[in-house]
Amino acid sequence: MRNNMAQGGGKKVLSVHAGQAQERFLEALALAQGDEELPGEWITRTRKVGQGSSATNTPLLGTALLAKATNKDVNALALQTKVHRGYSARGVAKNVLVPMCVEHEIDLRTTGAEPLNNQPFFAKPQVIKELIPESKQPARAELEYLIDCLEAADYLEGESAVLALAAFLRVRIEDGNKATVLELEAGALTLPVLSALARDFINVNREGGRRGQALVAACLDLVHPGMVYADAINDPSRKVPGDVAIEVPSEADGPVQESVLTELAKPLSAADRTVVLSAEAKQKAVTQSEILQFVERLAAAGIGKGLYVAVDPSQADLGADKLAQKAQERNGVLLEVVTDPERLLTNAVQWSALPLDQCLKSFPQLLVQRLRDFHCGKDSQQEWADMLAAATAGHDAT
């Protein structure tokens, strides 16, 4: 697809260059995954469209926003080149939006390679309200709201279009995998088997390090139930170093007690919480310098305890004891460095207030919860469940 314009029959016919569209997508994705505040209007619009009964409306909105971010002249309501300022929305969806979202594990609510081939948009030149009769509710009302969104999108260009696309992607990342949390049957695996299984699970598909982050959070859930927050994921505006934090009420009268066998405690507002420990998780080889930089950020934020988990299988020796000594002497930070995921889980079980058998039964479900929280892929929970089931069957057979 080329980003050009042809004149024919009194109609401007436009196209969208696939390479440029991919660049705009990646630019918007970086913003979506970053700390920048994005347009509230497009956060709201994307979320409302995503909550509707028509799943196809979501990729259609994403296609229009991607097209506008790439070529400001296209008609956001167009589906084909037959209309004024028309372009091939189907081509943009099929060749750019869908494959890019698949690659980056972003849920568009549809699973087909060509979502715009679905009704009521298949073979239609433009999105108009007459595509669905008024008698068909709520589909007609959802279509009218989609049209309202597309009409607003038609005014976007340049940076505003990229920011709107970023808002769309952020919502799909946040909302895409939250609908379900797989319920596991409590097993009876021994700690060595369970810890080795967790190690293998995070390494078979690292998902950009998110599985490692989920593992760290689940381990901390065993030790500090109800006090584990993933602010970097859930509240990007909050400037807490690290991926996972242990936070307590700012004016706690006593210890916070929650059962890990129930759902995680509802979080307090950020203003009512104090960070007492922050953890960073990396599934790539890191250097001592990177860890000391993390310590510097902890000290600057007034956080006195840090956990650095570097669990790449090829990780070189980091001299954990010397790093801990430097952190204390230079910054007054109590630092623990862990490079073995099995040791991480073993330590968590050791320090948990729960009996051993409860820890072993609770941890698999805690990891499922955290896989969702860290937006791991749709199949991650089932993959973990399948590995547990296979290990349990093998354990029972012996």
Coordinates of C-alpha atoms in Angstrom, one line a residue:
M1 CA 0.0 0.0 0.0
R2 CA 1.3 3.4 -0.9
N3 CA 0.6 6.6 0.8
N4 CA -0.6 8.6 -2.2
M5 CA -3.7 10.2 -3.7
A6 CA -5.4 9.7 -7.0
Q7 CA -8.2 11.8 -8.5
G8 CA -10.9 9.9 -10.3
G9 CA -14.6 10.6 -10.9
G10 CA -14.5 13.6 -8.7
K11 CA -13.4 11.5 -5.7
K12 CA -10.1 11.6 -4.0
V13 CA -8.8 8.0 -3.6
L14 CA -6.2 7.5 -0.9
S15 CA -4.0 4.7 0.3
V16 CA -1.9 4.0 3.4
H17 CA 1.7 2.8 3.2
A18 CA 2.1 -0.4 5.1
G19 CA 5.7 0.4 6.2
Q20 CA 4.7 3.9 7.5
A21 CA 1.7 2.4 9.2
Q22 CA 3.9 -0.1 11.1
E23 CA 6.1 2.8 12.2
R24 CA 3.1 4.7 13.5
F25 CA 1.9 1.6 15.3
L26 CA 5.2 1.1 17.0
E27 CA 5.4 4.8 17.9
A28 CA 2.0 4.6 19.5
L29 CA 2.7 1.3 21.2
A30 CA 5.8 2.9 22.9
L31 CA 3.5 5.7 24.2
A32 CA 0.9 3.2 25.3
Q33 CA 3.4 1.2 27.3
G34 CA 5.1 4.4 28.8
D35 CA 4.3 6.9 31.5
E36 CA 2.8 9.7 29.3
E37 CA -0.7 10.7 30.0
L38 CA -2.9 9.9 26.9
P39 CA -6.1 11.6 25.7
G40 CA -8.9 10.8 28.1
E41 CA -11.4 11.1 25.3
W42 CA -9.9 8.2 23.4
I43 CA -9.4 6.1 26.5
T44 CA -13.1 6.5 27.2
R45 CA -14.2 5.9 23.6
T46 CA -12.0 2.8 23.2
R47 CA -13.2 1.3 26.4
K48 CA -16.9 1.9 25.6
V49 CA -16.5 0.4 22.2
G50 CA -14.7 -2.6 23.7
Q51 CA -17.5 -3.2 26.2
G52 CA -20.1 -3.5 23.4
S53 CA -21.6 -6.8 22.1
S54 CA -20.1 -6.3 18.7
A55 CA -16.5 -7.4 18.8
T56 CA -15.7 -6.2 15.2
N57 CA -16.3 -2.6 16.2
T58 CA -13.0 -2.7 18.2
P59 CA -10.6 -3.6 15.3
L60 CA -12.6 -1.2 13.0
L61 CA -11.9 1.7 15.4
G62 CA -8.2 0.7 15.7
T63 CA -7.9 0.5 11.9
A64 CA -9.4 4.0 11.5
L65 CA -7.0 5.5 14.1
L66 CA -4.0 3.7 12.6
A67 CA -5.0 5.0 9.1
K68 CA -5.4 8.6 10.4
A69 CA -2.0 8.4 12.2
T70 CA -0.4 7.4 8.9
N71 CA -2.3 9.5 6.4
K72 CA -4.2 12.5 7.8
D73 CA -6.3 12.8 4.6
V74 CA -8.1 9.5 4.7
N75 CA -11.8 9.4 5.6
A76 CA -12.1 7.7 9.0
L77 CA -15.5 6.3 8.1
A78 CA -14.4 4.8 4.8
L79 CA -14.0 1.0 4.2
Q80 CA -13.2 1.1 0.5
T81 CA -11.8 3.4 -2.1
K82 CA -15.2 3.9 -3.7
V83 CA -16.0 6.9 -1.5
H84 CA -14.5 10.3 -1.2
R85 CA -11.1 10.2 0.5
G86 CA -11.6 6.5 0.7
Y87 CA -8.9 3.9 1.4
S88 CA -8.8 0.1 1.9
A89 CA -9.6 -0.3 5.5
R90 CA -9.6 -4.0 5.1
G91 CA -6.0 -3.9 3.8
V92 CA -4.8 -1.8 6.7
A93 CA -6.5 -4.2 9.2
K94 CA -5.2 -7.3 7.5
N95 CA -1.7 -6.3 6.6
V96 CA -0.8 -4.1 9.5
L97 CA -3.1 -3.8 12.5
V98 CA -3.9 -7.5 13.1
P99 CA -0.4 -8.9 12.5
M100 CA 1.2 -6.1 14.7
C101 CA -1.4 -6.8 17.5
V102 CA -0.7 -10.5 17.2
E103 CA 3.0 -10.0 17.4
H104 CA 2.7 -7.8 20.5
E105 CA -0.1 -9.8 22.1
I106 CA -2.7 -7.1 22.0
D107 CA -6.3 -8.3 22.1
L108 CA -8.5 -6.9 19.4
R109 CA -11.5 -9.0 20.5
T110 CA -11.6 -10.8 17.2
T111 CA -9.4 -13.8 16.2
G112 CA -9.6 -13.8 12.4
A113 CA -6.9 -12.4 10.1
E114 CA -9.5 -10.1 8.4
P115 CA -11.9 -8.8 11.0
L116 CA -13.5 -6.3 8.6
N117 CA -14.8 -9.1 6.5
N118 CA -17.4 -9.6 9.3
Q119 CA -20.9 -8.3 9.1
P120 CA -22.2 -5.6 8.9
F121 CA -19.0 -4.2 7.3
F122 CA -18.2 -6.9 4.7
A123 CA -18.2 -5.5 1.1
K124 CA -19.6 -2.1 2.3
P125 CA -17.9 1.1 1.1
Q126 CA -18.4 3.2 4.2
V127 CA -19.7 2.9 7.8
I128 CA -23.2 4.3 8.0
K129 CA -25.9 3.8 10.5
E130 CA -28.2 2.1 8.0
L131 CA -25.9 -0.9 8.0
I132 CA -28.0 -2.2 11.0
P133 CA -31.8 -1.7 11.2
E134 CA -33.1 0.4 14.2
S135 CA -35.0 -2.7 15.3
K136 CA -31.8 -4.6 16.1
Q137 CA -30.7 -3.4 19.5
P138 CA -28.2 -3.0 21.1
A139 CA -26.2 -3.5 17.8
R140 CA -27.7 -0.3 16.2
A141 CA -26.9 1.9 19.2
E142 CA -23.4 0.5 19.3
L143 CA -23.0 1.2 15.6
E144 CA -24.2 4.8 16.1
Y145 CA -21.6 5.3 18.9
L146 CA -18.9 3.8 16.7
I147 CA -19.8 6.3 14.0
D148 CA -19.6 9.1 16.5
C149 CA -16.1 7.9 17.3
L150 CA -15.1 7.7 13.7
E151 CA -16.4 11.2 13.0
A152 CA -14.3 12.5 15.8
A153 CA -11.3 10.5 14.5
D154 CA -11.7 12.2 11.1
Y155 CA -10.5 15.4 12.6
L156 CA -7.3 13.9 13.9
E157 CA -3.9 14.4 12.3
G158 CA -0.2 14.2 13.1
E159 CA 0.6 13.9 16.8
S160 CA -3.0 14.0 17.9
A161 CA -3.8 10.9 15.8
V162 CA -0.8 9.0 17.1
L163 CA -1.8 9.9 20.7
A164 CA -5.4 8.7 20.0
L165 CA -4.0 5.4 18.6
A166 CA -1.7 5.1 21.7
A167 CA -4.8 5.5 23.9
F168 CA -6.6 2.8 21.9
L169 CA -3.6 0.4 22.3
R170 CA -3.3 1.1 26.1
V171 CA -6.9 0.3 26.7
R172 CA -6.7 -2.9 24.7
I173 CA -3.6 -3.9 26.6
E174 CA -5.2 -3.1 29.9
D175 CA -8.6 -4.7 29.2
G176 CA -7.8 -7.4 26.7
N177 CA -6.9 -10.2 29.2
K178 CA -8.8 -9.2 32.3
A179 CA -12.0 -11.0 31.6
T180 CA -11.0 -14.4 32.9
V181 CA -8.7 -15.8 35.5
L182 CA -8.4 -19.6 35.2
E183 CA -9.4 -21.5 38.3
L184 CA -6.9 -24.3 39.1
E185 CA -7.6 -27.4 41.0
A186 CA -5.4 -27.4 44.1
G187 CA -2.6 -29.9 43.5
A188 CA -0.1 -31.6 45.9
L189 CA 3.2 -31.1 44.2
T190 CA 6.4 -31.0 46.3
L191 CA 8.3 -27.7 46.6
P192 CA 11.2 -29.0 44.4
V193 CA 8.8 -30.0 41.7
L194 CA 6.8 -26.8 41.8
S195 CA 9.8 -24.5 41.8
A196 CA 11.4 -26.4 38.9
L197 CA 8.1 -26.1 37.0
A198 CA 7.8 -22.4 37.7
R199 CA 11.4 -22.0 36.4
D200 CA 10.6 -23.8 33.2
F201 CA 7.3 -22.0 32.7
I202 CA 8.8 -18.5 32.8
N203 CA 11.6 -19.5 30.4
V204 CA 9.7 -21.4 27.7
N205 CA 8.1 -18.1 26.6
R206 CA 9.4 -15.0 28.5
E207 CA 6.7 -12.7 27.0
G208 CA 9.1 -9.7 27.2
G209 CA 9.9 -10.5 30.8
R210 CA 6.3 -10.3 31.9
R211 CA 6.3 -13.9 33.1
G212 CA 9.3 -13.2 35.3
Q213 CA 7.5 -10.2 36.8
A214 CA 4.4 -12.3 37.4
L215 CA 6.5 -14.9 39.2
V216 CA 8.1 -12.3 41.5
A217 CA 4.7 -10.8 42.3
A218 CA 3.2 -14.2 43.1
C219 CA 6.1 -15.1 45.4
L220 CA 5.7 -11.8 47.2
D221 CA 2.0 -12.6 47.6
L222 CA 2.9 -15.6 49.7
V223 CA 5.0 -13.5 52.0
H224 CA 3.0 -10.3 52.0
P225 CA -0.6 -11.2 51.1
G226 CA -2.8 -8.2 50.4
M227 CA 0.1 -5.8 50.2
V228 CA 1.6 -6.5 46.7
Y229 CA 1.1 -3.8 44.0
A230 CA 2.1 -3.8 40.4
D231 CA 2.0 0.0 40.0
A232 CA 4.1 0.0 36.8
I233 CA 1.3 -1.9 35.1
N234 CA -1.8 -0.6 36.8
D235 CA -0.9 3.0 37.4
P236 CA 1.9 4.2 35.1
S237 CA 1.6 7.7 36.5
R238 CA 2.9 6.6 39.8
K239 CA 6.7 6.9 39.9
V240 CA 7.7 3.9 42.0
P241 CA 11.0 2.3 41.0
G242 CA 10.7 -1.4 40.0
D243 CA 8.0 -3.7 38.7
V244 CA 6.4 -4.8 42.0
A245 CA 6.1 -3.1 45.4
I246 CA 5.1 -4.0 48.9
E247 CA 2.9 -1.2 50.2
V248 CA 1.3 -0.7 53.6
P249 CA -1.3 1.9 54.8
S250 CA 0.5 5.1 55.4
E251 CA -0.7 5.2 59.0
A252 CA -1.1 1.6 59.8
D253 CA -2.1 0.8 63.5
G254 CA -0.9 -2.7 63.1
P255 CA -0.1 -5.5 60.7
V256 CA -2.2 -5.9 57.6
Q257 CA -3.6 -9.4 57.4
E258 CA -5.3 -10.9 54.4
S259 CA -5.6 -14.6 53.4
V260 CA -3.9 -15.5 50.2
L261 CA -6.6 -18.1 49.7
T262 CA -9.1 -15.3 48.9
E263 CA -8.8 -12.8 46.2
L264 CA -6.1 -10.1 46.6
A265 CA -7.1 -7.2 48.7
K266 CA -8.7 -4.2 47.0
P267 CA -5.9 -1.6 46.6
L268 CA -5.9 1.5 48.7
S269 CA -5.5 4.8 46.9
A270 CA -1.9 5.7 46.1
A271 CA -2.0 8.6 48.5
D272 CA -2.9 6.2 51.4
R273 CA 0.0 3.8 50.8
T274 CA 3.7 3.7 51.7
V275 CA 6.2 1.6 49.7
V276 CA 8.4 -0.4 52.1
L277 CA 10.0 -2.7 49.4
S278 CA 10.3 -2.5 45.7
A279 CA 11.3 -5.4 43.4
E280 CA 12.7 -5.3 39.8
A281 CA 12.5 -8.5 37.7
K282 CA 14.6 -9.1 34.6
Q283 CA 14.7 -12.1 32.3
K284 CA 17.7 -10.9 30.4
A285 CA 21.4 -10.7 31.5
V286 CA 22.1 -7.6 33.6
T287 CA 25.2 -6.0 35.0
Q288 CA 26.1 -4.8 38.4
S289 CA 25.8 -1.2 37.2
E290 CA 22.2 -1.7 36.3
I291 CA 21.4 -3.1 39.7
L292 CA 23.2 -0.2 41.4
Q293 CA 21.2 2.2 39.3
F294 CA 18.1 0.6 40.6
V295 CA 19.4 1.1 44.1
E296 CA 20.0 4.7 43.4
R297 CA 16.4 5.1 42.3
L298 CA 15.2 3.4 45.5
A299 CA 17.2 5.8 47.6
A300 CA 16.0 8.8 45.7
A301 CA 12.4 7.6 46.3
G302 CA 13.0 7.0 50.0
I303 CA 12.5 3.3 49.7
G304 CA 14.8 1.4 52.2
K305 CA 14.5 -2.2 50.9
G306 CA 14.9 -3.6 47.4
L307 CA 14.7 -7.0 45.7
Y308 CA 16.4 -7.5 42.3
V309 CA 15.5 -10.7 40.5
A310 CA 17.7 -11.4 37.5
V311 CA 16.7 -14.9 36.2
D312 CA 18.1 -15.2 32.7
P313 CA 19.6 -18.8 32.6
S314 CA 22.8 -17.3 31.1
Q315 CA 23.2 -14.7 33.8
A316 CA 26.8 -14.3 34.9
D317 CA 27.7 -14.2 38.6
L318 CA 26.8 -10.8 39.9
G319 CA 28.6 -10.9 43.2
A320 CA 25.3 -10.5 45.2
D321 CA 27.0 -10.1 48.6
K322 CA 29.3 -7.3 47.4
L323 CA 26.3 -5.6 45.7
A324 CA 24.3 -5.7 48.9
Q325 CA 27.3 -4.3 50.8
K326 CA 27.6 -1.4 48.3
A327 CA 23.9 -0.7 48.5
Q328 CA 24.1 -0.4 52.2
E329 CA 27.3 1.7 52.4
R330 CA 26.5 4.1 49.5
N331 CA 22.7 4.4 49.8
G332 CA 21.5 2.9 53.0
V333 CA 19.4 0.4 51.1
L334 CA 18.9 -3.2 52.2
L335 CA 19.3 -5.1 48.9
E336 CA 18.7 -8.8 48.0
V337 CA 19.8 -10.1 44.6
V338 CA 18.3 -13.4 43.4
T339 CA 19.4 -15.1 40.2
D340 CA 17.7 -18.4 40.7
P341 CA 13.8 -18.6 40.3
E342 CA 13.7 -21.8 42.2
R343 CA 15.5 -20.2 45.1
L344 CA 13.1 -17.2 44.9
L345 CA 10.0 -19.5 45.4
T346 CA 11.7 -21.5 48.1
N347 CA 12.6 -18.4 50.1
A348 CA 9.0 -17.1 49.7
V349 CA 7.6 -20.4 51.0
Q350 CA 10.1 -20.3 53.9
W351 CA 9.2 -16.8 54.9
S352 CA 5.5 -17.1 54.4
A353 CA 3.3 -17.2 57.5
L354 CA 1.2 -20.0 55.9
P355 CA 1.9 -23.7 56.5
L356 CA 3.9 -25.4 53.8
D357 CA 0.9 -27.3 52.3
Q358 CA -1.1 -24.1 52.0
C359 CA 1.8 -22.4 50.2
L360 CA 2.1 -25.2 47.7
K361 CA -1.6 -25.2 47.0
S362 CA -1.9 -21.4 46.8
F363 CA 1.1 -20.5 44.7
P364 CA -0.2 -21.9 41.3
Q365 CA -3.4 -19.8 41.6
L366 CA -1.5 -16.7 42.7
L367 CA 0.7 -17.0 39.6
V368 CA -2.4 -17.3 37.4
Q369 CA -3.7 -14.1 38.9
R370 CA -0.4 -12.3 38.3
L371 CA -0.1 -13.6 34.7
R372 CA -3.4 -11.7 34.1
D373 CA -2.2 -8.6 36.0
F374 CA 1.0 -8.3 33.9
H375 CA -1.0 -8.8 30.7
C376 CA 0.6 -12.0 29.7
G377 CA -0.7 -13.7 26.6
K378 CA -4.2 -15.3 26.5
D379 CA -2.7 -18.8 26.4
S380 CA -0.3 -18.3 29.3
Q381 CA -2.7 -19.3 32.0
Q382 CA -3.7 -22.5 30.2
E383 CA -0.1 -23.3 29.5
W384 CA 0.7 -23.1 33.2
A385 CA -2.4 -25.2 34.0
D386 CA -1.3 -27.9 31.5
M387 CA 2.2 -28.0 32.9
L388 CA 0.8 -28.4 36.5
A389 CA -1.6 -31.1 35.3
A390 CA 1.2 -33.1 33.6
A391 CA 3.5 -32.8 36.6
T392 CA 0.6 -33.8 39.0
A393 CA -0.2 -36.8 36.8
G394 CA 3.5 -37.9 36.9
H395 CA 3.7 -37.3 40.6
D396 CA 0.6 -39.4 41.2
A397 CA 1.9 -42.2 39.0
T398 CA 5.0 -42.6 41.1

